[in-house]
Short mmCIF file of C-alpha atoms in Angstrom, two decimals:
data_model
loop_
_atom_site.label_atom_id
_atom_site.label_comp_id
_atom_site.label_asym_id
_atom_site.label_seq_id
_atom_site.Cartn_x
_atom_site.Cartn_y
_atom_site.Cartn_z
CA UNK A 1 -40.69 6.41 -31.09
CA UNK A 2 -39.64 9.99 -32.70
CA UNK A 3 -36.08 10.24 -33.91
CA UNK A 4 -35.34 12.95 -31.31
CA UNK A 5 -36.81 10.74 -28.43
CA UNK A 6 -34.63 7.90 -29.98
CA UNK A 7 -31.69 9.95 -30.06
CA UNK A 8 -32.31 11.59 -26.33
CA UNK A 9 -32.60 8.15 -25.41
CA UNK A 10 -29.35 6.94 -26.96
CA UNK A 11 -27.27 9.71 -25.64
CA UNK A 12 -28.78 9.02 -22.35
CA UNK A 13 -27.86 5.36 -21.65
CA UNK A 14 -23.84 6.39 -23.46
CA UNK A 15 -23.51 9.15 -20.83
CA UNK A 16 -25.05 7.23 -17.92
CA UNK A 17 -23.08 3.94 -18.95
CA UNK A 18 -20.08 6.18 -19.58
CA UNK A 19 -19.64 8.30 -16.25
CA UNK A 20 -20.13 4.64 -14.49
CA UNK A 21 -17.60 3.26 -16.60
CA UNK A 22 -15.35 6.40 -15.54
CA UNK A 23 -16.04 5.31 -12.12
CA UNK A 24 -14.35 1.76 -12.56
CA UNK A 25 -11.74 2.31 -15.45
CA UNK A 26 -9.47 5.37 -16.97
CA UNK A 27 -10.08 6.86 -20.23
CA UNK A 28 -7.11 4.62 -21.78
CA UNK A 29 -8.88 1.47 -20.66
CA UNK A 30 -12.37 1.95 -21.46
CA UNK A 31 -13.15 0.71 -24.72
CA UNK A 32 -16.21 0.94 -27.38
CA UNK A 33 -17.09 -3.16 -26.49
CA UNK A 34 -17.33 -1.49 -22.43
CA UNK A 35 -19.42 1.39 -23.52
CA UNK A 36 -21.50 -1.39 -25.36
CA UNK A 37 -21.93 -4.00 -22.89
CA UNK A 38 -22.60 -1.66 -20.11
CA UNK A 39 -25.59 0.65 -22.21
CA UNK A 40 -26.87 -3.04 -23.46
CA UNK A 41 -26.70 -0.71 -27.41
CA UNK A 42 -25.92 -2.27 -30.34
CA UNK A 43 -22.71 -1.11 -32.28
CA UNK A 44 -24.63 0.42 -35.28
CA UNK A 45 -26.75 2.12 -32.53
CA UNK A 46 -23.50 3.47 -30.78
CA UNK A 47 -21.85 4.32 -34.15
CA UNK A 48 -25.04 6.01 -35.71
CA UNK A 49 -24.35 8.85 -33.14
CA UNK A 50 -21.11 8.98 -32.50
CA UNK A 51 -17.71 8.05 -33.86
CA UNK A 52 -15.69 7.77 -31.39
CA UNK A 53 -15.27 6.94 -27.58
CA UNK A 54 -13.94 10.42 -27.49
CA UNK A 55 -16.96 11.83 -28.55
CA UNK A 56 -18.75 10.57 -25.64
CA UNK A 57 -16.10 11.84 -23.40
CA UNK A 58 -16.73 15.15 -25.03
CA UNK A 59 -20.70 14.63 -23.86
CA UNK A 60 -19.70 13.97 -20.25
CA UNK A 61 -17.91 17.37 -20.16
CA UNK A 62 -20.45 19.33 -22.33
CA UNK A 63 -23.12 17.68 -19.71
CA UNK A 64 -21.78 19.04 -16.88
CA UNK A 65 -21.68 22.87 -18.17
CA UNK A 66 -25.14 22.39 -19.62
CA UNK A 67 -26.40 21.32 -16.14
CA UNK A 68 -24.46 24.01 -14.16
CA UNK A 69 -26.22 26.52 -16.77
CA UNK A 70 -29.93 24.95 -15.97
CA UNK A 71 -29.33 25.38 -12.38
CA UNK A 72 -28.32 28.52 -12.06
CA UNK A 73 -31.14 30.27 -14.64
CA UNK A 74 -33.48 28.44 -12.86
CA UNK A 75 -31.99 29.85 -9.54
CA UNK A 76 -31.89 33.38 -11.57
CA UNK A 77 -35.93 33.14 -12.13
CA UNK A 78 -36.66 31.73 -8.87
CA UNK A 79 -34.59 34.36 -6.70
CA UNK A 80 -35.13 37.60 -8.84
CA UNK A 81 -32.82 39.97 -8.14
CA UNK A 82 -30.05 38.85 -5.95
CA UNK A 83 -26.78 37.62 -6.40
CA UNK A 84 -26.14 35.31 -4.01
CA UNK A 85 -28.04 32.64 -4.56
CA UNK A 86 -27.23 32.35 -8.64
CA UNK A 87 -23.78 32.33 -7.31
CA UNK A 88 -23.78 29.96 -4.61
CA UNK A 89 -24.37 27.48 -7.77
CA UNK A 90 -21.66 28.52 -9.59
CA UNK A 91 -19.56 28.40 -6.27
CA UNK A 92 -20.63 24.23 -5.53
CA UNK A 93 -19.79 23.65 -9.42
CA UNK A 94 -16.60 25.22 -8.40
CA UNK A 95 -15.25 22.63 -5.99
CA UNK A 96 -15.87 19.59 -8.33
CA UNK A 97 -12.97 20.92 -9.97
CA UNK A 98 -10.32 19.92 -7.12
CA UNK A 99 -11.58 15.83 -6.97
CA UNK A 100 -9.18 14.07 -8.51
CA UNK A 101 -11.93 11.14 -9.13
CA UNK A 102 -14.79 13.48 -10.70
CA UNK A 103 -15.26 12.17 -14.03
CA UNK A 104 -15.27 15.41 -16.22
CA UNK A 105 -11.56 16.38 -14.75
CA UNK A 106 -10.27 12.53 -15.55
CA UNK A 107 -11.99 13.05 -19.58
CA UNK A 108 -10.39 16.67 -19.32
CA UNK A 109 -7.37 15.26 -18.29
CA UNK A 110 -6.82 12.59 -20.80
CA UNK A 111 -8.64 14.86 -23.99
CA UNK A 112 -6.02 17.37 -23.27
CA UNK A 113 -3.46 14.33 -23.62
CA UNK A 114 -4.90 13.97 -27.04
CA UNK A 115 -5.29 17.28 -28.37
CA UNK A 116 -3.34 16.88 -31.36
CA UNK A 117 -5.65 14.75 -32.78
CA UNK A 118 -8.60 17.21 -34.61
CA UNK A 119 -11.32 15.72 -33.66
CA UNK A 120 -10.20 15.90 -30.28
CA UNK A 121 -9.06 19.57 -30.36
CA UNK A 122 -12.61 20.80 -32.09
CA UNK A 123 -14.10 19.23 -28.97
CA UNK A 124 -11.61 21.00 -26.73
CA UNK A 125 -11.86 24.44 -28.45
CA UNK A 126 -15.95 23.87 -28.08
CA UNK A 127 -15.56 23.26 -24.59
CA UNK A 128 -13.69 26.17 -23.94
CA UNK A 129 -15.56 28.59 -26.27
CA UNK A 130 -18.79 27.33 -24.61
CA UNK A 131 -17.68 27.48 -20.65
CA UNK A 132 -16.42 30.99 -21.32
CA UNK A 133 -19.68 32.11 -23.64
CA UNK A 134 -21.65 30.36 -20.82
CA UNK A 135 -19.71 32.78 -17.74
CA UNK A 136 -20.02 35.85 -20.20
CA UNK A 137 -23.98 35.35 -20.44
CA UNK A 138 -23.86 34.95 -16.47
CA UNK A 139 -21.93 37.96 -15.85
CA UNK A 140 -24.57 39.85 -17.93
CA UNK A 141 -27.10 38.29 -16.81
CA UNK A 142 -26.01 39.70 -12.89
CA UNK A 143 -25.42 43.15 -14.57
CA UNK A 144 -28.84 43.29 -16.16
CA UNK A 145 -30.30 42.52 -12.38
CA UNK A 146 -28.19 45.45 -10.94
CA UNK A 147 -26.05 42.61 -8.97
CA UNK A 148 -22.73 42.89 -10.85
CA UNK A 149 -21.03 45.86 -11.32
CA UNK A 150 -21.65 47.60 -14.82
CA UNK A 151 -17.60 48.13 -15.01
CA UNK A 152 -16.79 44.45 -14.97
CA UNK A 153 -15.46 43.48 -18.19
CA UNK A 154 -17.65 40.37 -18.88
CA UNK A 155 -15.11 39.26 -21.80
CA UNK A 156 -11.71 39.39 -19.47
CA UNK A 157 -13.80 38.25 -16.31
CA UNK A 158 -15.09 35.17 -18.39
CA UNK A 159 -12.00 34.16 -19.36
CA UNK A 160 -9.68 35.14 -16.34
CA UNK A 161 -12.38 32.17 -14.31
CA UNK A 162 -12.77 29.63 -17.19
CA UNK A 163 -8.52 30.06 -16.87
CA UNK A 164 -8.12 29.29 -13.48
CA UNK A 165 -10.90 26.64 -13.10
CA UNK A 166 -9.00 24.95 -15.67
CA UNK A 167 -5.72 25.09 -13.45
CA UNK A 168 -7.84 24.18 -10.62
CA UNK A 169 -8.88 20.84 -12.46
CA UNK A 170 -5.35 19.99 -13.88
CA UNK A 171 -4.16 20.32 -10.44
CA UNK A 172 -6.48 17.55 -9.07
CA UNK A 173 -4.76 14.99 -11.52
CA UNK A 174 -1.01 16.15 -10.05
CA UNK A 175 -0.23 14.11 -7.53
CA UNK A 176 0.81 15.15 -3.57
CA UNK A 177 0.61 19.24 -4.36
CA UNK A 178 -0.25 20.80 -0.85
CA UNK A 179 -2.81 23.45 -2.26
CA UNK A 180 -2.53 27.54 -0.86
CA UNK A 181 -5.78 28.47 -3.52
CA UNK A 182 -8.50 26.60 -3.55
CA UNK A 183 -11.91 26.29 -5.14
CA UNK A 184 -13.49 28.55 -2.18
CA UNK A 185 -10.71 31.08 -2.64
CA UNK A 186 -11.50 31.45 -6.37
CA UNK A 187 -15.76 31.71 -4.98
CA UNK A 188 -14.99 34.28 -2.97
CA UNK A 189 -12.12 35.95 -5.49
CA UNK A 190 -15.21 35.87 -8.05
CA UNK A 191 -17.91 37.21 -5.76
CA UNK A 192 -15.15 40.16 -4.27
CA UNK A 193 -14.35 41.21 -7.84
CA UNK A 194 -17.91 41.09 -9.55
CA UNK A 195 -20.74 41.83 -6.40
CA UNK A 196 -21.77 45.75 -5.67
CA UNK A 197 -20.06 46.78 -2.97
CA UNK A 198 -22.42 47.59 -0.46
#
């Protein structure tokens, strides 16, 4: 087996043994013998990757932008140009950020609990800097098809929705808060302030 299948392989089996693990446990009580038993990996196999549980928290996160991204430039090349579609995937990504139990919000959650630690705040800042780079490109991406308006500011737009989903996700971990905005407020906020108006 190549290295790089090795290593897709190996990342594999720590993210899929991971998000079960986030299933069953917090963040605080999984450990590196868990995330060994459950992926059946050796610890030199584990450790030649990574160094830290942490870092495989950081994959869990990075794997759910990188999958919102796939689906919605695939959506971009199958639907041409139109808007709605490409943004009816950004809009279901949207409401994963007000469950409590979805695993990327619990390893937000407890990374941002540790973000004094460097390691932990390069993954943070990465996070960030990618989710916003990643809602620039779409923005552009609808303004190239004639979708978006040319005036929206792709820079403040990015940011101004990487902001609030982030409130939207540290909300999910407060408990009892009755909730006036939701996840389908900020969809239709985002399509209101960045679609043509017809």
């Amino acid at each position: 087996m190549k290295n790089e299948d090795r290593r897709k392989q190996t990342t594999q089996k720590l993210l899929h043994s991971t998000k079960e693990l986030l299933q069953e446990k917090s963040c605080h009580a999984i450990t590196m013998q868990d995330i060994m038993k459950r992926s059946e990996l050796s610890k030199g196999a584990i450790f030649h990757y990574v160094k830290s549980k942490d870092e495989i928290f950081a994959w869990v996160l990075q794997e759910r932008l990188e999958e919102t991204n796939k689906h919605f430039m695939n959506e971009v090349e199958l639907s041409g140009k139109t808007f709605d579609r490409p943004m009816q995937i950004l809009s279901n990504s949207l409401l994963a950020f007000e469950d409590k139990h979805d695993v990327t919000n619990t390893v937000l959650m407890y990374l941002l609990g540790r973000e004094e630690e460097p390691a932990v705040a390069d993954v943070l800042q990465n996070f960030y800097t990618r989710a916003v780079d990643l809602s620039k490109q779409w923005i552009s991406i609808g303004q190239q098809h004639g979708v978006i308006q040319e005036s929206v500011d792709s820079d403040k737009m990015a940011e101004m929705f990487v902001l609030i989903s982030l409130g939207l996700r540290v909300r999910s971990s407060l408990p009892a808060i009755t909730a006036s905005f939701t996840a389908q407020d900020l969809s239709a906020f985002m399509i209101s302030s960045l679609k043509y108006k017809k």
